[in-house]
Short mmCIF file of C-alpha atoms in Angstrom, two decimals:
data_model
loop_
_atom_site.label_atom_id
_atom_site.label_comp_id
_atom_site.label_asym_id
_atom_site.label_seq_id
_atom_site.Cartn_x
_atom_site.Cartn_y
_atom_site.Cartn_z
CA MET A 247 160.98 135.16 70.96
CA LEU A 248 162.31 135.57 74.89
CA ASP A 249 164.93 133.05 74.59
CA PHE A 250 167.15 135.85 76.35
CA ILE A 251 164.89 135.04 79.48
CA TYR A 252 164.13 131.62 79.31
CA TYR A 253 167.70 130.02 78.98
CA PRO A 254 169.00 131.67 81.95
CA VAL A 255 165.90 130.66 83.85
CA SER A 256 166.22 127.30 82.55
CA GLY A 257 170.10 127.12 83.23
CA ILE A 258 169.63 128.10 87.12
CA LEU A 259 166.65 125.51 87.38
CA TRP A 260 168.89 122.77 85.63
CA PHE A 261 171.91 123.86 87.68
CA TRP A 262 170.11 123.19 91.14
CA HIS A 263 168.26 120.07 89.84
CA LYS A 264 171.76 118.57 89.37
CA VAL A 265 173.23 119.75 92.64
CA PHE A 266 170.00 118.16 94.50
CA SER A 267 170.11 114.93 92.36
CA LEU A 268 173.89 114.44 93.51
CA VAL A 269 172.87 115.05 96.92
CA SER A 270 169.96 112.70 97.32
CA GLY A 271 170.78 110.31 94.39
CA ALA A 272 167.37 110.49 93.38
CA PRO A 273 166.91 112.84 90.06
CA ASP A 274 163.16 111.68 89.40
CA SER A 275 162.15 113.03 93.08
CA GLY A 276 159.47 115.27 93.22
CA VAL A 277 160.98 116.75 96.24
CA VAL A 278 164.53 117.51 94.48
CA TRP A 279 162.54 119.22 91.65
CA ALA A 280 160.47 121.25 94.24
CA LEU A 281 163.62 122.04 95.72
CA SER A 282 165.34 123.05 92.60
CA VAL A 283 162.52 125.50 91.76
CA VAL A 284 162.61 126.59 95.60
CA PHE A 285 166.44 127.56 95.22
CA LEU A 286 165.82 129.19 91.73
CA VAL A 287 163.55 131.49 93.25
CA PHE A 288 166.27 132.18 96.08
CA THR A 289 168.89 132.79 93.51
CA LEU A 290 166.94 135.32 91.32
CA ARG A 291 165.76 137.07 94.46
CA ALA A 292 169.66 137.07 95.75
CA ILE A 293 170.51 138.83 92.27
CA LEU A 294 167.77 141.16 92.64
CA PHE A 295 168.65 142.07 96.33
CA LYS A 296 170.66 145.13 95.59
CA PRO A 297 167.77 146.56 93.42
CA PHE A 298 165.36 145.90 96.44
CA VAL A 299 167.56 147.94 98.84
CA LYS A 300 167.42 150.54 96.54
CA GLN A 301 163.68 150.22 96.09
CA VAL A 302 163.01 150.44 100.10
CA ARG A 303 165.32 153.52 100.49
CA THR A 304 163.74 155.29 97.54
CA GLN A 305 160.31 154.82 99.19
CA LEU A 306 161.36 155.79 102.58
CA VAL A 307 162.66 158.99 101.29
CA MET A 308 159.47 159.37 99.01
CA GLN A 309 157.59 159.24 102.30
CA LYS A 310 159.67 161.57 104.35
CA LEU A 311 159.23 164.05 101.48
CA GLN A 312 155.39 163.93 101.39
CA PRO A 313 154.98 167.13 103.80
CA GLN A 314 157.03 169.04 101.28
CA ILE A 315 155.44 167.54 98.04
CA LYS A 316 151.90 168.50 99.47
CA ALA A 317 153.37 172.09 100.31
CA LEU A 318 154.43 172.42 96.58
CA GLN A 319 151.29 171.03 95.26
CA LYS A 320 148.91 173.80 97.11
CA LYS A 321 151.75 176.69 96.29
CA TYR A 322 151.68 175.64 92.56
CA ALA A 323 148.05 174.35 92.22
CA GLY A 324 147.36 176.69 89.33
CA ASP A 325 150.88 176.21 87.69
CA ASN A 326 151.50 172.54 86.48
CA GLN A 327 154.81 173.36 84.86
CA LYS A 328 156.36 175.10 87.83
CA LEU A 329 155.12 172.31 89.98
CA ALA A 330 156.66 169.79 87.81
CA ALA A 331 160.19 172.09 87.72
CA GLU A 332 160.14 172.14 91.74
CA MET A 333 159.28 168.51 92.21
CA ALA A 334 162.09 167.50 90.03
CA LYS A 335 164.40 170.15 91.90
CA LEU A 336 163.56 168.41 95.17
CA GLN A 337 163.48 164.90 93.77
CA LYS A 338 167.39 165.94 92.65
CA GLU A 339 168.42 167.30 96.31
CA HIS A 340 167.46 164.05 97.79
CA ASN A 341 168.77 161.82 95.05
CA TYR A 342 165.10 160.30 94.63
CA SER A 343 164.55 158.48 91.07
CA PRO A 344 161.19 157.23 90.36
CA LEU A 345 162.34 154.39 88.51
CA LEU A 346 164.17 152.82 91.29
CA GLY A 347 160.82 152.26 93.14
CA CYS A 348 159.70 149.73 90.82
CA LEU A 349 162.69 148.66 89.22
CA PRO A 350 162.73 145.07 91.07
CA MET A 351 158.95 145.06 89.81
CA LEU A 352 159.93 145.57 86.44
CA ILE A 353 162.72 142.71 86.56
CA GLN A 354 160.79 139.92 88.36
CA ALA A 355 157.61 140.27 85.64
CA PRO A 356 159.78 138.94 82.78
CA VAL A 357 161.44 136.38 85.25
CA PHE A 358 158.01 134.97 86.44
CA ILE A 359 157.12 134.98 82.93
CA GLY A 360 160.06 132.95 82.01
CA LEU A 361 159.79 130.47 84.73
CA TYR A 362 156.22 129.88 83.98
CA HIS A 363 156.70 129.19 80.25
CA VAL A 364 159.81 126.80 80.93
CA LEU A 365 157.72 124.52 83.58
CA ARG A 366 154.64 124.78 81.07
CA SER A 367 157.23 123.68 78.35
CA PHE A 368 157.84 120.25 80.01
CA ASN A 369 154.45 119.27 79.29
CA ARG A 370 153.33 120.29 75.71
CA THR A 371 150.76 117.75 75.19
CA GLY A 372 146.80 118.42 75.43
CA ALA A 373 146.06 121.91 75.38
CA ALA A 374 149.59 123.18 74.81
CA THR A 375 148.35 125.72 71.95
CA HIS A 376 147.37 127.97 74.90
CA VAL A 377 151.08 128.04 76.19
CA PRO A 378 152.52 131.34 74.92
CA PHE A 379 155.73 131.00 72.39
CA LEU A 380 155.57 127.07 72.57
CA SER A 381 157.52 125.41 69.64
CA PRO A 382 155.76 123.56 67.99
CA THR A 383 152.52 125.18 68.22
CA GLU A 384 150.48 121.98 67.71
CA PRO A 385 149.84 119.85 70.73
CA MET A 386 152.31 117.10 70.98
CA SER A 387 151.82 113.29 71.49
CA ILE A 388 152.84 111.62 74.95
CA ALA A 389 155.55 109.97 73.07
CA ASP A 390 156.83 113.11 71.19
CA ASN A 391 156.72 115.42 74.49
CA ALA A 392 158.67 113.03 76.61
CA ASN A 393 161.38 112.99 73.62
CA THR A 394 161.62 116.78 73.36
CA ALA A 395 164.11 118.89 75.11
CA ASN A 396 163.18 121.87 77.00
CA TYR A 397 165.93 124.64 76.86
CA PHE A 398 168.71 123.18 79.13
CA PHE A 399 166.83 120.01 79.74
CA SER A 400 167.30 117.06 77.58
CA ALA A 401 164.65 114.77 76.63
CA SER A 402 165.53 112.55 79.53
CA ASP A 403 165.26 115.46 82.26
CA VAL A 404 161.84 116.27 80.64
CA GLN A 405 160.60 112.88 81.23
CA SER A 406 162.19 112.84 84.86
CA PHE A 407 160.26 116.01 85.62
CA LEU A 408 156.87 114.50 84.16
CA ASP A 409 157.80 111.47 86.32
CA ALA A 410 158.32 113.48 89.54
CA LYS A 411 155.45 114.02 92.06
CA LEU A 412 155.20 116.02 95.33
CA PHE A 413 152.64 113.76 97.29
CA GLY A 414 151.14 112.43 94.12
CA ALA A 415 151.01 115.29 92.29
CA PRO A 416 153.02 116.30 89.12
CA LEU A 417 154.97 119.47 89.54
CA SER A 418 153.67 120.42 86.23
CA ALA A 419 150.04 119.59 86.74
CA MET A 420 146.99 122.13 87.40
CA ILE A 421 143.80 121.66 89.12
CA SER A 422 142.55 122.70 85.71
CA SER A 423 144.57 120.70 83.39
CA PRO A 424 142.51 118.89 80.52
CA ALA A 425 142.02 115.38 81.01
CA ALA A 426 144.23 114.65 77.71
CA GLN A 427 147.33 116.61 79.60
CA LEU A 428 146.86 114.71 82.62
CA GLU A 429 147.67 111.20 80.54
CA ALA A 430 151.11 112.50 80.10
CA PHE A 431 151.53 111.84 83.87
CA GLY A 432 150.45 108.33 83.88
CA ASP A 433 148.44 107.23 86.75
CA VAL A 434 147.32 110.55 88.31
CA THR A 435 144.01 111.85 89.45
CA ARG A 436 142.42 115.26 89.79
CA LEU A 437 142.18 114.76 93.30
CA SER A 438 145.62 114.23 94.04
CA ILE A 439 146.59 117.46 92.39
CA VAL A 440 144.00 119.29 94.40
CA LEU A 441 145.11 117.81 97.80
CA VAL A 442 148.58 119.34 97.19
CA ALA A 443 147.58 122.68 94.99
CA VAL A 444 144.93 123.95 97.42
CA PRO A 445 147.43 123.81 100.51
CA LEU A 446 149.95 125.84 98.51
CA MET A 447 147.46 128.02 97.15
CA ILE A 448 146.32 128.75 100.85
CA PHE A 449 149.65 129.10 102.16
CA ALA A 450 150.75 131.33 99.04
CA ALA A 451 147.89 133.92 99.77
CA VAL A 452 148.40 134.06 103.72
CA ALA A 453 152.15 134.64 103.01
CA THR A 454 151.20 137.29 100.76
CA HIS A 455 148.76 139.13 103.01
CA PHE A 456 151.55 139.08 105.81
CA THR A 457 154.09 140.12 103.69
CA SER A 458 152.05 143.32 102.63
CA ARG A 459 151.03 143.99 106.15
CA ALA A 460 154.88 144.13 107.15
CA SER A 461 155.66 146.16 104.36
CA ILE A 462 152.67 148.55 105.21
CA ALA A 463 153.30 148.76 108.49
CA ARG A 464 156.91 150.09 107.98
CA GLN A 465 155.31 153.16 106.38
CA VAL A 466 156.19 156.65 107.86
CA ASP A 467 152.63 157.43 108.34
CA THR A 468 149.94 155.03 107.63
CA GLY A 469 147.26 157.46 108.63
CA THR A 470 148.66 160.31 106.18
CA VAL A 471 149.09 158.60 102.99
CA ASN A 472 147.45 159.75 99.56
CA PRO A 473 144.22 158.27 98.77
CA GLN A 474 146.12 156.32 95.93
CA THR A 475 148.47 154.58 98.41
CA ALA A 476 145.68 153.62 100.61
CA ILE A 477 144.01 151.75 98.11
CA MET A 478 147.18 149.97 97.08
CA ASN A 479 147.53 148.97 100.62
CA LYS A 480 144.06 147.65 100.66
CA LEU A 481 144.67 145.88 97.29
CA ALA A 482 147.67 144.20 98.69
CA LEU A 483 146.25 143.03 101.95
CA TRP A 484 143.10 141.79 100.85
CA VAL A 485 142.55 141.53 96.97
CA PHE A 486 145.94 140.33 95.64
CA PRO A 487 145.83 137.28 98.51
CA VAL A 488 142.11 136.43 97.00
CA GLY A 489 143.75 136.59 93.62
CA VAL A 490 146.50 134.15 94.44
CA VAL A 491 143.81 131.81 95.55
CA ALA A 492 141.63 132.25 92.49
CA PHE A 493 144.65 132.28 90.08
CA GLY A 494 145.86 129.28 91.48
CA ALA A 495 143.88 126.67 89.93
CA PHE A 496 145.32 127.67 86.49
CA VAL A 497 148.91 127.54 87.36
CA PRO A 498 151.45 124.43 87.79
CA VAL A 499 152.09 123.25 91.17
CA ALA A 500 155.37 124.22 90.44
CA ILE A 501 154.42 127.86 90.11
CA LEU A 502 152.43 127.74 93.48
CA ILE A 503 155.58 126.65 95.09
CA TYR A 504 157.48 129.70 93.58
CA PHE A 505 154.53 131.80 95.03
CA VAL A 506 155.32 130.37 98.52
CA SER A 507 159.10 130.46 98.34
CA ASN A 508 159.08 134.07 96.79
CA ASN A 509 156.80 135.35 99.62
CA CYS A 510 158.84 133.74 102.42
CA TRP A 511 162.11 135.23 100.87
CA THR A 512 160.46 138.71 100.55
CA PHE A 513 158.95 138.41 104.28
CA ALA A 514 162.57 137.78 105.46
CA GLN A 515 164.52 140.37 103.33
CA GLN A 516 161.97 142.92 104.42
CA HIS A 517 162.86 142.32 108.30
CA PHE A 518 166.63 142.34 107.34
CA VAL A 519 166.71 145.46 104.92
CA TYR A 520 164.36 147.46 107.28
CA GLY A 521 166.16 146.55 110.16
CA ARG A 522 169.83 147.53 108.92
CA ILE A 523 168.49 150.91 107.58
CA ALA A 524 166.35 151.61 111.18
CA ALA A 525 170.29 150.68 112.50
CA GLU A 526 171.96 153.00 110.06
CA GLN A 527 169.37 155.80 111.19
CA ARG A 528 170.23 155.11 115.01
CA GLU A 529 173.87 155.30 114.37
CA ALA A 530 173.57 158.62 112.44
CA ASP A 531 171.47 160.19 115.62
CA VAL A 532 173.92 159.13 118.06
CA GLN A 533 176.65 160.78 115.94
CA ILE A 534 174.76 164.29 116.00
CA PRO A 535 175.90 166.31 119.44
CA PRO A 536 173.06 167.38 121.72
CA GLY A 537 171.61 170.74 120.69
CA SER A 538 173.15 170.94 117.34
CA ALA A 539 171.07 171.37 114.02
CA SER A 540 170.43 167.72 112.55
CA THR A 541 172.41 166.55 109.71
CA ALA A 542 171.10 163.14 109.81
CA PRO A 543 170.41 161.61 106.08
CA LEU A 544 166.59 161.09 105.44
CA PRO A 545 165.41 157.65 106.50
CA GLY A 546 166.53 155.02 103.57
CA ALA A 547 168.88 157.76 102.12
CA LYS A 548 172.34 156.73 102.46
CA GLN A 549 175.02 158.64 104.72
CA THR A 550 177.75 160.81 103.20
CA LYS A 551 181.03 161.09 105.09
CA ALA A 552 182.25 164.53 105.60
CA LYS A 553 185.28 165.44 103.89
CA ARG A 554 188.45 166.41 105.90
CA LYS A 555 189.86 169.77 105.94
CA SER A 556 193.59 169.84 105.22
#
C-alpha cells in the first residue's frame, strides 16, 4: 500500500548496514544494526535540511510580522473577507508561505511510518496482526518469519536482525512485546529489554525537552506570543517528552534509537541554522550606512542584491 515509502526507507537502512558490516566484519552485531538506524535518520534529515531552513525562515518572518497582523485583525475585526485579503497581501509582500512552515513535519510523518513498518516487519510472529499493512496478515511461525524477506532485506538479513542484540536487547523487541513474539529472539528476557529501552526512553524525552526549549528560546518575543503558540510551547516542553516515555514501551528498541538520534540531529541543526541566519542579519546591519533608513530584510528572509544601474 505504501511501498513507495517502505522501499526507499528499507533501501537506505540496507545500504548503511552493508557499509558498517564491511567496516566491522560483524553483520549480526547489535551495534552495527543500531548504527545503521542512526545513519538512516541522519541521511533522511540531511535530505530534509533545505526544507528545514525554509521552515525556520518562514517562522521568523511570521514572528516579525505579528504586530502588523494584530493591527490588521483590529482594523478589520468585523470584516473577515477584507481581513483575509489584507493578510494574503501582507504574506505575499514578504514571500511568506504557510505551507513552508509545516512542510518538514509533513514529510517526516510518512518517513517515520515507513521506518516503523520496516522495523516491525522483521518480526511478524506473535501479534503480527496488529502491525499495519503487513503481508501476510496472519501471524507467522518463527521458522517462516526467519525465511521471509523484508523489502530490500533478504531472509538471511532478517535472521541477522533478529539475532542482533544491543546490550542483550533485540532491536525489534518492545517492552510490551507478547511472550509469543519474544520467542523468535531465542533466549531473551523482558528485563533485558527494559534495561536498554528505559534509558533510551528517558534520554529521548530529555532530548525532546531541550530541543523544544532551544526552539522556543529563539522566538522573537516569547512574552508576546499568541495564546495558541503559548499552549503549543508548553506541550512541546512538557507533554511531548512525557508522551515519548509513555509511548516508548510500545515501540521497538530501534525506534527509540530513532527518537534519540533524530532529536540530537535536530538540536545540532537548530544551532547551525539559527546561527547562520543571525550571521546574515549582522552582515546586513553592518552594510547599512549610519543614519540611513534600514533596508535589512526581516530575520529569516533571504537577502536580495540590488540591481546595478547601467
